[in-house]
Amino acid sequence: MTRKRLAGLAFLGIPTVYLLAFFVLPLLSMAVLSLWRTENYHIIREASLGNFATLLTEPAYRTFLMRSVVMALSVSALCIAISWPVAYAIMLYGGRYKLMFSLALAVPFLTGEVLRVIALQGLLGPMGIINATLIRMGAAPLRFLMYSNVASAVGLVYLYLPISITVIYLSLSNSDARLVDAAKIFGASPVQAFFQVTWPLNLFGTMIAAVLCFIPCLSTTLVPRFLGGPDGTLYGMALSQQFGESGTWALGAAMGVVLFAVSIAATALAFRLDLRRTGYSGLGRS
Amino acid sequence: MTRDRTAFPTPPSRPTRRRALKLMAGGTAMALAAPYCIRPAEAQENTLRALMWEGYALPEVIAAFEEAHGVRFTPTFFDGNSEAYNKLRVGGSKDFDLVQADGFWPGLYYREGLIRSFDFAALSSSGGYFPTFKPETFELLMDAESGDVFGAPFCWGSYGITYNADAVPAEKAGSLELMFDPDFAGRLSTSARFEENIAMAGILVAERMGTKDAPRPDGKSFNPYVLTDEELAGVEALLIEQKRLLLTRYQDNNTLRQLLAGQAVVAAPEFAQVYRLLRAEHDAGNLPTEFDHQLVPKEGGLGWVDTWLVTSGVEDGGRLELATAWIDMITSPEVMKKISLASGCSTTVDIRSLSTPEEQALFLMDRTAELEDMYMFDQPSSTEKWERVWSNMQAA
């Protein structure tokens, strides 16, 4: 075997093995497990679609999924709405500190997700800074911030905002600013130049940012657990419960298969837009 | 005319469908073979592996044991009995030497061959237990047929109600109805543990339905972990009703402590650990609010005894000696006192000679007999049905 062939095998083989072992096989095992059932912590290896029937017919699981989809859509939209002005401001006014600003976005990742969520719990909870200050001032505490879906949304935006800002910033920094100048020279107002040049050229980056928020939000467990309150159970939290204390692994696996399908469907839907019209050049020449 | 191959540089090999398929086949074969080639780390003679509650892992105690025995103690923590059971069932009896469990769980582990018996009488600490926890009285750790003992009692407690004595009248605090009382809407909290929430509501539902003291379908006495379908339906309705009254379901003791101390919550069922912390703060003058703890509500309460068990993966010889040496050390009165103070639990070993009268009262050292009136933590009769009840409540 030639050296080049060996290098090729190593180059493609190692990632292939890695993906097969840690991505494809777990997915396959989850799919197989979803067809079995459990009885008091015992797996019964009898193939059926009973778990999927349960997920379809029992309103509770549909409610969890709908809550999660609505939450993920809201959080993604909020993240994009906040990220655009921040990323644009760094691009326009960052000057020689652009790199520093973009690196600063990674600072929250220096601590673990659990710590950040618990810190938020301390901030938003009934004894947190916001409500404690209001109570000391004689005002009523903000109940919607205490153990609610709003608190979960705040937590999720806080967690995924750095990712969406970074993606949009990278998209903006790689787009050709001369096109905006050209549009202005030919009479476009700054607003027209933004909506007719900058926005479409960065739509692909925006879609990536939205998807990178949407997918993890769909399966989030920690945030609703700590911030969501009695009415805040989301799909990922209910799913993790199946693999935790209730030991209903087969139902949990079926929930995982459904979550995977929904994530793929949502991503496919997001990328149905005509990328070439957005200025994306990654598809080669038509 | 033959073409001189050497006259042209070798074209770079292009990816083809056949090559891609070969790679994928090779990768699949390697991935499938990996579990058989890469064996899990075998038990090291110089390591003792425990599956345990995090609150009992005191660094100084672990360090002393490691130094005395020249081994490394590696704890893995779990959050509930069923989680530990799941871990043991999927091969954990080979991955751990020691495991902790409470209530009826040790018996279940023993029946399923996940743990083994050991010579409890040989432990130097075995003579120091309160009478309630000696093997002849505490039968949950003894095999009825052989008389073999398969566990050592460790800490005990109830799932009683800690309440703000300034806000909750004493007559209300004595009943489970307190946790479902609309007068305290938005100021109640329960733990996120689904088993105990359902079992506790089950006691109240059975009491209301009059089925608690009536003959049971299984011919046994009432056990809140073995509920009929009608009782479970009642539990679901009651938990949905309760959900509107809850501020939150607390995830950890520290959160509950803050909520109670800040008076955002006035009552919550818990293992009395938070109660002891609050009492200590109150007695030190740092907390004006007075708190009390209802050990067993009038309808009945849940109780637990944490134990230390040796897994069936431990064979006779050095490893068993090491495992029992850990149990012997951790159930010694001096270590139990440290653990009791650090984790806020009551001990099964009599440490009254090491404790002040206040500590004896706070840690219920003279009330161990009350445990006999409690329903022990158990495995739900049908986890599938219980899961559905919990999910329906969460989605409602």
XYZ file of C-alpha atoms in Angstrom:
682
model
C 0.000 0.000 0.000
C 1.449 3.340 -1.008
C 2.097 6.100 1.437
C -0.434 8.321 -0.282
C -3.069 5.616 -0.055
C -2.315 5.149 3.635
C -2.583 8.883 4.207
C -5.901 8.911 2.355
C -7.196 6.021 4.418
C -6.136 7.713 7.637
C -7.539 11.048 6.527
C -10.961 9.674 5.651
C -11.011 6.448 7.658
C -10.498 7.887 11.137
C -13.343 10.416 10.899
C -15.499 7.737 9.254
C -14.872 5.314 12.107
C -15.405 8.054 14.653
C -18.715 9.091 13.115
C -19.865 5.500 12.740
C -18.935 4.593 16.298
C -20.164 7.683 18.086
C -22.925 9.006 15.869
C -24.384 6.385 13.528
C -24.244 3.405 15.898
C -25.828 5.231 18.860
C -28.532 6.501 16.529
C -29.146 3.003 15.207
C -29.202 1.532 18.710
C -31.651 4.248 19.754
C -33.859 3.395 16.760
C -33.780 -0.304 17.681
C -34.475 0.402 21.363
C -37.440 2.572 20.386
C -39.101 -0.529 18.907
C -38.821 -2.498 22.157
C -40.574 -1.781 25.434
C -39.789 -1.689 29.142
C -41.533 -3.223 32.109
C -40.331 -2.105 35.534
C -36.750 -1.446 34.438
C -36.607 -4.567 32.273
C -36.250 -4.297 28.521
C -38.657 -6.574 26.644
C -37.202 -7.291 23.207
C -40.450 -7.529 21.266
C -40.517 -5.248 18.241
C -43.563 -3.039 17.860
C -44.468 0.554 17.134
C -46.197 0.846 20.509
C -43.930 3.625 21.788
C -44.564 5.741 18.708
C -48.296 5.082 19.051
C -48.043 6.291 22.660
C -46.255 9.455 21.545
C -48.924 10.073 18.916
C -51.963 9.343 21.041
C -50.975 10.620 24.487
C -51.547 14.385 24.634
C -48.782 14.911 27.225
C -45.914 14.153 24.831
C -47.454 16.255 22.049
C -47.739 19.110 24.534
C -44.047 18.775 25.453
C -43.061 18.806 21.784
C -45.255 21.801 20.940
C -43.929 23.710 23.954
C -40.379 22.975 22.829
C -40.991 23.987 19.204
C -42.603 27.264 20.280
C -39.786 27.876 22.776
C -37.069 27.080 20.216
C -38.684 29.327 17.573
C -39.085 32.205 20.030
C -35.546 31.903 21.360
C -34.063 31.665 17.847
C -36.000 34.745 16.710
C -34.933 36.671 19.817
C -31.313 35.646 19.388
C -31.286 36.761 15.747
C -33.023 40.037 16.598
C -30.447 40.821 19.272
C -27.446 39.433 17.403
C -27.805 41.456 14.221
C -27.378 44.925 15.746
C -24.580 43.691 18.032
C -22.647 41.974 15.209
C -23.274 44.920 12.869
C -22.071 47.387 15.491
C -18.872 45.382 16.001
C -18.318 45.394 12.237
C -18.984 49.118 11.809
C -17.533 50.562 14.979
C -15.253 47.828 16.324
C -12.190 49.324 14.672
C -9.013 47.613 15.798
C -10.881 46.003 18.726
C -13.096 43.886 16.452
C -11.150 40.720 17.245
C -11.248 41.461 20.966
C -15.006 42.027 20.882
C -15.600 38.819 18.959
C -13.348 36.863 21.334
C -15.164 38.406 24.318
C -18.282 36.593 23.132
C -16.584 33.346 24.099
C -16.084 34.414 27.735
C -19.341 32.826 29.026
C -18.111 29.489 27.681
C -15.216 29.566 30.147
C -17.689 28.325 32.793
C -19.927 25.276 32.604
C -23.518 25.450 31.423
C -24.834 24.266 34.793
C -23.047 27.083 36.599
C -24.417 29.661 34.199
C -27.961 28.356 34.579
C -27.711 28.270 38.377
C -26.349 31.821 38.326
C -29.397 32.842 36.293
C -31.635 31.083 38.776
C -30.072 33.270 41.455
C -30.694 36.351 39.313
C -34.277 35.666 38.245
C -35.596 33.722 41.261
C -37.722 35.146 44.076
C -34.606 35.844 46.132
C -32.588 36.983 43.109
C -31.152 40.435 42.550
C -34.041 41.706 40.424
C -36.933 40.650 42.640
C -35.089 41.233 45.913
C -34.374 44.815 44.803
C -38.003 45.359 43.800
C -39.241 43.999 47.128
C -36.832 46.249 49.059
C -38.098 49.207 47.062
C -41.619 48.287 48.109
C -42.675 47.075 44.653
C -44.217 43.723 43.818
C -41.841 41.037 42.527
C -42.008 40.159 38.840
C -43.751 36.805 39.055
C -43.335 36.058 35.355
C -39.561 35.945 35.900
C -39.770 33.387 38.702
C -39.774 29.764 37.604
C -41.694 30.279 34.376
C -41.397 29.740 30.647
C -40.311 33.372 30.338
C -37.417 32.610 32.700
C -36.532 29.594 30.550
C -36.582 31.757 27.415
C -34.312 34.329 29.094
C -31.943 31.534 30.090
C -31.861 30.016 26.620
C -31.275 33.380 24.924
C -28.428 33.992 27.366
C -26.911 30.592 26.553
C -27.130 30.739 22.762
C -26.747 34.462 22.063
C -22.913 34.303 21.894
C -23.161 31.617 19.214
C -25.618 33.527 17.043
C -23.677 36.812 17.366
C -20.436 35.056 16.414
C -21.977 33.388 13.364
C -23.569 36.598 12.098
C -20.392 38.550 12.809
C -18.345 36.021 10.811
C -20.868 36.184 7.986
C -20.721 39.991 7.959
C -16.941 40.057 8.098
C -16.751 37.765 5.066
C -19.225 39.670 2.915
C -17.950 42.242 0.426
C -18.513 45.695 1.949
C -17.739 47.330 -1.403
C -21.139 46.172 -2.664
C -22.810 48.373 -0.062
C -20.649 51.312 -1.154
C -21.597 50.608 -4.757
C -25.300 50.555 -3.854
C -24.944 53.907 -2.091
C -23.041 55.405 -5.032
C -25.931 54.371 -7.262
C -28.390 56.210 -5.046
C -29.517 53.708 -2.443
C -30.244 55.085 0.997
C -28.458 53.379 3.946
C -31.712 51.561 4.805
C -32.187 50.434 1.187
C -28.534 49.327 1.007
C -28.985 47.297 4.172
C -32.186 45.528 3.132
C -31.253 45.051 -0.516
C -27.560 44.209 -0.157
C -26.320 43.487 3.375
C -29.320 41.468 4.623
C -29.693 39.131 1.583
C -25.941 38.588 1.353
C -25.896 37.476 4.993
C -29.132 35.540 4.993
C -27.282 32.238 4.853
C -25.210 33.143 7.931
C -28.399 34.250 9.670
C -30.041 30.920 8.858
C -27.065 29.052 10.284
C -27.232 31.151 13.455
C -30.961 30.455 13.773
C -30.498 26.719 13.273
C -27.640 26.630 15.800
C -30.026 28.169 18.345
C -33.113 26.201 17.327
C -31.712 22.661 17.477
C -30.174 22.762 20.984
C -33.211 24.660 22.298
C -35.446 21.885 21.027
C -33.671 19.328 23.180
C -32.718 21.513 26.143
C -32.921 19.864 29.562
C -31.052 21.957 32.101
C -32.694 25.328 31.568
C -36.342 24.256 32.008
C -35.307 22.055 34.927
C -33.796 24.928 36.875
C -35.779 27.906 35.587
C -38.983 26.533 34.083
C -41.104 25.954 37.183
C -44.071 23.579 37.491
C -45.439 24.438 34.020
C -42.110 24.566 32.260
C -41.464 20.935 31.301
C -40.079 20.832 27.769
C -39.570 17.856 25.470
C -35.856 17.379 26.247
C -36.537 17.420 29.970
C -39.324 14.839 29.617
C -37.012 12.762 27.420
C -34.168 12.770 29.930
C -36.652 11.720 32.622
C -37.263 8.483 30.690
C -33.571 7.641 30.891
C -33.276 8.767 34.511
C -35.476 7.820 37.393
C -38.457 6.386 35.509
C -36.300 3.903 33.576
C -38.685 3.843 30.609
C -35.798 3.741 28.161
C -37.705 2.440 25.146
C -40.212 5.287 25.295
C -37.292 7.698 25.761
C -35.585 6.240 22.686
C -38.773 6.736 20.663
C -38.884 10.337 21.902
C -35.264 10.680 20.751
C -36.116 9.348 17.281
C -38.997 11.830 17.007
C -36.746 14.668 18.179
C -34.112 13.718 15.603
C -36.738 13.642 12.838
C -38.169 17.010 13.874
C -34.679 18.556 14.008
C -33.821 17.246 10.533
C -37.176 18.414 9.156
C -36.755 21.884 10.676
C -33.220 22.194 9.279
C -34.331 21.017 5.820
C -37.172 23.522 5.903
C -34.817 26.335 6.880
C -32.501 25.681 3.963
C -35.182 25.500 1.318
C -34.558 29.137 0.477
C -32.712 29.856 -2.755
C -29.147 30.176 -1.553
C -27.816 31.608 -4.791
C -30.233 34.517 -4.555
C -28.806 35.287 -1.133
C -25.325 35.613 -2.601
C -24.105 32.305 -1.179
C -21.294 31.030 -3.408
C -20.652 27.689 -1.712
C -22.695 25.756 -4.286
C -20.301 26.422 -7.183
C -21.315 27.929 -10.533
C -24.656 27.011 -11.973
C 2.533 1.516 -29.351
C 2.517 1.312 -25.651
C 2.130 4.337 -23.494
C 5.038 5.036 -21.191
C 3.327 5.316 -17.800
C 6.382 6.874 -16.265
C 6.220 9.761 -18.701
C 3.156 11.135 -16.934
C 2.751 11.895 -13.236
C 0.414 9.488 -11.439
C -2.975 11.122 -11.298
C -4.230 11.638 -7.757
C -6.617 8.869 -6.841
C -10.109 10.291 -7.125
C -12.840 9.408 -4.699
C -15.097 6.819 -6.279
C -18.247 5.161 -5.115
C -16.355 1.870 -4.694
C -13.687 3.491 -2.520
C -16.294 5.273 -0.444
C -18.176 1.993 0.074
C -14.912 0.254 1.025
C -14.147 2.948 3.551
C -17.606 2.815 5.019
C -17.503 -0.990 5.228
C -14.081 -0.852 6.896
C -15.248 1.830 9.286
C -18.406 -0.094 10.172
C -16.414 -3.269 10.808
C -13.996 -1.414 13.061
C -16.806 0.358 14.901
C -18.652 -2.920 15.438
C -15.481 -4.644 16.579
C -14.483 -1.822 18.918
C -16.584 -2.917 21.897
C -14.973 -6.379 21.736
C -11.436 -5.052 21.300
C -11.622 -2.219 23.815
C -12.436 -3.810 27.142
C -13.602 -1.680 30.081
C -10.956 -1.096 32.677
C -10.811 -4.120 34.942
C -11.082 -3.556 38.653
C -7.738 -2.371 39.871
C -6.524 -3.896 43.126
C -5.539 -0.453 44.337
C -8.891 1.181 43.600
C -12.196 0.991 45.438
C -15.138 2.109 43.320
C -18.391 3.286 44.897
C -21.759 4.301 43.473
C -23.030 6.631 46.165
C -24.913 9.728 47.260
C -22.780 12.822 46.795
C -23.572 14.304 50.218
C -21.717 11.515 52.014
C -18.424 11.905 50.153
C -16.333 13.885 52.621
C -12.847 14.559 51.201
C -11.137 14.237 54.603
C -12.774 10.859 55.266
C -11.849 9.583 51.803
C -8.272 10.838 52.193
C -7.901 9.091 55.560
C -9.163 5.801 54.104
C -6.874 6.081 51.076
C -3.883 6.701 53.314
C -4.713 3.891 55.728
C -5.222 1.287 52.989
C -2.941 2.557 50.228
C -5.792 2.599 47.687
C -7.646 5.155 45.635
C -11.341 5.651 46.386
C -13.304 6.605 43.258
C -16.910 7.655 43.913
C -19.596 7.980 41.240
C -22.709 9.862 42.288
C -26.353 9.209 41.528
C -29.521 11.159 42.081
C -32.108 8.507 42.927
C -32.454 4.810 43.672
C -33.858 4.008 40.257
C -30.888 5.708 38.594
C -28.462 3.592 40.637
C -30.527 0.490 39.874
C -30.391 1.262 36.153
C -26.605 1.626 36.365
C -26.185 -1.650 38.224
C -28.436 -3.526 35.817
C -26.446 -2.488 32.762
C -23.254 -4.024 34.106
C -22.608 -1.784 37.070
C -22.030 -4.693 39.444
C -18.726 -5.200 37.607
C -17.941 -1.480 37.487
C -18.529 -0.774 41.182
C -17.475 -2.489 44.398
C -19.829 -0.609 46.696
C -23.258 0.839 46.168
C -25.699 2.771 48.311
C -29.463 2.309 48.355
C -32.363 2.886 50.698
C -35.788 1.498 51.605
C -36.679 -1.754 49.872
C -34.101 -1.286 47.124
C -31.308 -3.320 48.771
C -33.660 -6.325 48.938
C -34.467 -5.928 45.256
C -30.758 -5.693 44.404
C -30.086 -8.854 46.395
C -32.929 -10.813 44.775
C -31.624 -9.823 41.338
C -28.070 -10.841 42.161
C -26.654 -7.320 41.909
C -25.214 -7.342 45.428
C -23.843 -10.019 47.738
C -23.919 -10.836 51.433
C -20.982 -10.217 53.731
C -20.073 -10.853 57.350
C -21.854 -7.929 58.988
C -21.124 -9.213 62.507
C -17.395 -8.981 61.797
C -17.598 -5.190 61.419
C -16.222 -3.499 64.499
C -19.015 -0.902 64.192
C -21.809 -3.513 64.125
C -22.343 -3.358 67.870
C -22.881 0.394 67.887
C -26.211 0.598 66.053
C -29.445 1.863 67.580
C -31.692 -1.137 68.390
C -34.023 -0.199 65.487
C -31.225 -0.852 62.984
C -29.726 -4.065 64.337
C -30.159 -6.974 61.871
C -32.586 -8.850 64.120
C -34.934 -5.806 64.122
C -34.204 -4.170 60.783
C -35.096 -7.046 58.485
C -34.802 -5.180 55.194
C -31.114 -6.064 54.956
C -31.431 -9.756 55.755
C -32.281 -12.629 53.414
C -35.322 -14.283 55.031
C -34.360 -17.795 53.874
C -30.643 -17.925 54.601
C -30.420 -15.277 57.299
C -27.501 -13.707 55.437
C -27.017 -9.973 55.900
C -26.353 -8.069 52.674
C -26.109 -4.470 53.826
C -25.054 -2.110 56.583
C -27.486 0.648 57.691
C -25.977 4.112 57.424
C -28.209 7.206 57.703
C -31.956 7.454 58.104
C -34.700 9.985 57.727
C -38.190 10.676 56.593
C -39.635 12.666 53.754
C -41.376 14.915 56.254
C -42.562 18.486 55.827
C -40.354 21.404 56.795
C -42.468 24.496 57.403
C -42.228 28.086 58.467
C -43.638 27.952 61.994
C -44.437 31.681 61.898
C -46.610 31.328 58.796
C -48.136 27.845 59.069
C -50.414 26.988 62.018
C -49.276 23.872 63.885
C -52.608 22.080 63.314
C -52.192 22.390 59.546
C -48.570 21.299 59.642
C -49.501 17.887 61.039
C -51.275 16.796 57.861
C -50.284 16.071 54.265
C -53.218 18.322 53.295
C -50.847 21.241 53.942
C -49.070 20.501 50.661
C -52.375 20.837 48.792
C -53.819 23.793 50.708
C -54.952 26.726 48.480
C -54.358 29.088 51.413
C -50.648 28.748 50.663
C -50.887 29.025 46.865
C -47.587 30.084 45.310
C -45.733 29.496 48.581
C -45.368 25.727 48.460
C -42.624 23.672 46.892
C -41.922 19.971 46.405
C -38.881 18.131 45.167
C -38.498 17.152 41.526
C -38.387 13.443 42.468
C -41.373 11.811 40.799
C -41.484 8.693 42.965
C -41.831 10.461 46.297
C -44.290 13.044 44.927
C -46.571 10.291 43.666
C -46.160 8.118 46.776
C -46.887 11.022 49.118
C -49.969 12.030 47.133
C -50.889 8.322 47.079
C -51.073 8.211 50.876
C -53.424 11.184 50.916
C -55.570 9.855 48.056
C -55.887 6.432 49.711
C -56.776 8.131 52.979
C -59.458 10.218 51.271
C -60.810 7.206 49.327
C -60.827 5.070 52.443
C -58.688 2.398 50.759
C -55.617 2.785 52.959
C -56.832 0.566 55.765
C -59.201 -1.544 53.644
C -58.147 -4.964 52.244
C -55.717 -4.475 49.355
C -55.866 -6.317 45.999
C -52.478 -7.932 46.689
C -53.582 -9.082 50.140
C -50.783 -7.097 51.780
C -50.962 -3.974 53.897
C -51.038 -0.564 52.224
C -47.862 0.487 50.454
C -47.895 3.886 48.716
C -45.598 2.452 46.046
C -48.228 -0.163 45.107
C -51.282 1.865 44.125
C -54.380 0.695 42.269
C -55.350 2.287 38.941
C -58.156 4.207 40.678
C -55.736 5.529 43.279
C -53.253 6.494 40.572
C -55.998 8.397 38.730
C -56.737 10.195 41.980
C -53.037 10.950 42.438
C -52.824 12.431 38.940
C -55.804 14.705 39.607
C -54.379 15.733 42.982
C -50.920 16.501 41.565
C -52.454 18.577 38.768
C -54.420 20.466 41.392
C -51.237 20.920 43.436
C -49.225 22.218 40.473
C -51.089 25.541 40.554
C -50.099 25.975 44.191
C -46.379 25.384 43.724
C -43.787 28.085 43.261
C -41.368 25.513 41.875
C -40.116 21.966 42.261
C -36.716 22.383 43.881
C -33.759 20.577 42.343
C -31.330 20.779 45.253
C -31.225 21.493 48.976
C -29.490 24.822 48.583
C -32.308 26.197 46.429
C -34.886 25.032 48.979
C -32.885 26.556 51.823
C -32.857 29.933 50.038
C -36.563 29.765 49.240
C -37.511 28.893 52.830
C -35.092 31.342 54.416
C -36.332 34.124 52.121
C -39.945 33.187 52.954
C -40.792 32.731 49.285
C -41.837 29.218 50.315
C -43.502 28.330 53.617
C -43.665 24.534 53.405
C -41.902 21.781 51.501
C -41.375 18.059 51.961
C -37.712 17.163 52.334
C -35.301 14.890 54.153
C -34.956 17.223 57.174
C -31.478 18.240 56.011
C -32.600 21.755 55.068
C -34.578 21.986 58.295
C -31.407 21.339 60.304
C -29.480 23.988 58.386
C -32.277 26.523 58.952
C -32.523 25.645 62.637
C -28.774 26.085 63.015
C -28.993 29.514 61.352
C -31.937 30.465 63.558
C -30.175 29.307 66.727
C -27.079 31.275 65.731
C -29.223 34.394 65.430
C -28.721 34.726 61.681
C -32.292 33.912 60.716
C -35.315 35.425 62.504
C -37.846 32.967 61.078
C -38.553 29.819 63.049
C -38.845 26.527 61.208
C -40.184 23.166 62.284
C -40.294 19.724 60.716
C -43.195 17.278 60.717
C -41.506 13.883 60.736
C -44.617 11.763 60.100
C -47.857 13.481 59.003
C -51.019 12.056 60.552
C -51.986 10.211 57.318
C -48.590 8.510 57.245
C -45.176 9.385 55.924
C -42.312 8.097 53.854
C -39.089 6.939 55.442
C -35.723 5.787 54.285
C -32.571 4.179 55.582
C -29.486 4.650 53.464
C -27.292 1.593 53.406
C -23.915 0.450 52.181
C -23.946 -2.649 49.984
C -21.227 -4.761 48.343
C -21.824 -5.543 44.662
C -21.892 -9.105 43.355
C -18.836 -8.304 41.238
C -16.715 -8.334 44.404
C -15.243 -11.769 45.049
C -14.079 -13.203 48.356
C -10.566 -12.153 49.295
C -8.733 -8.871 49.260
C -11.372 -6.914 47.391
C -14.145 -7.961 49.769
C -11.919 -7.121 52.733
C -11.263 -3.703 51.254
C -14.984 -3.077 50.628
C -15.960 -4.106 54.164
C -13.070 -2.050 55.565
C -14.676 1.005 53.945
C -18.067 0.151 55.450
C -16.453 -0.432 58.838
C -14.657 2.891 58.711
C -17.588 4.960 57.450
C -20.010 3.527 60.050
C -17.627 4.177 62.932
C -19.155 6.673 65.409
C -16.498 9.364 64.832
C -16.921 9.334 61.042
C -20.722 9.109 61.327
C -20.687 12.224 63.500
C -18.721 14.117 60.837
C -21.023 12.948 58.061
C -24.101 13.732 60.100
C -22.974 17.307 60.689
C -21.852 17.813 57.097
C -24.865 16.320 55.340
C -27.540 16.984 57.958
C -28.662 13.367 58.190
C -29.619 11.267 61.221
C -27.369 8.306 61.872
C -28.241 4.650 62.424
C -25.192 4.335 64.671
C -25.635 5.593 68.213
C -23.473 8.719 68.461
C -25.201 10.211 71.493
C -22.019 9.988 73.553
C -20.337 12.263 70.985
C -23.244 14.718 70.702
C -24.620 17.608 72.697
C -28.258 17.447 73.926
C -29.186 19.972 71.197
C -27.604 17.799 68.530
C -29.371 14.734 69.919
C -32.722 16.516 69.589
C -31.974 18.031 66.199
C -30.781 14.747 64.710
C -33.699 12.779 66.198
C -31.411 10.424 68.082
C -34.159 9.487 70.526
C -36.815 9.080 67.822
C -35.386 6.228 65.772
C -38.307 3.982 66.757
C -40.698 6.244 64.787
C -39.172 4.860 61.607
C -41.140 1.661 62.117
C -44.392 3.600 61.439
C -43.216 4.986 58.112
C -43.606 3.566 54.610
C -40.144 2.732 53.318
C -38.983 4.080 49.950
C -39.737 1.367 47.407
C -39.813 0.541 43.735
C -43.030 1.760 42.031
C -45.355 -1.127 41.190
C -45.349 -0.031 37.542
C -42.826 2.552 36.453
C -44.658 2.862 33.126
C -47.937 3.826 34.805
C -46.168 6.160 37.228
C -44.272 7.828 34.410
C -47.567 8.454 32.570
C -49.107 10.005 35.702
C -46.084 12.285 36.103
C -46.005 13.274 32.420
C -49.749 13.980 32.366
C -49.318 16.202 35.401
C -46.355 18.030 33.860
C -48.228 18.626 30.606
C -51.522 19.661 32.220
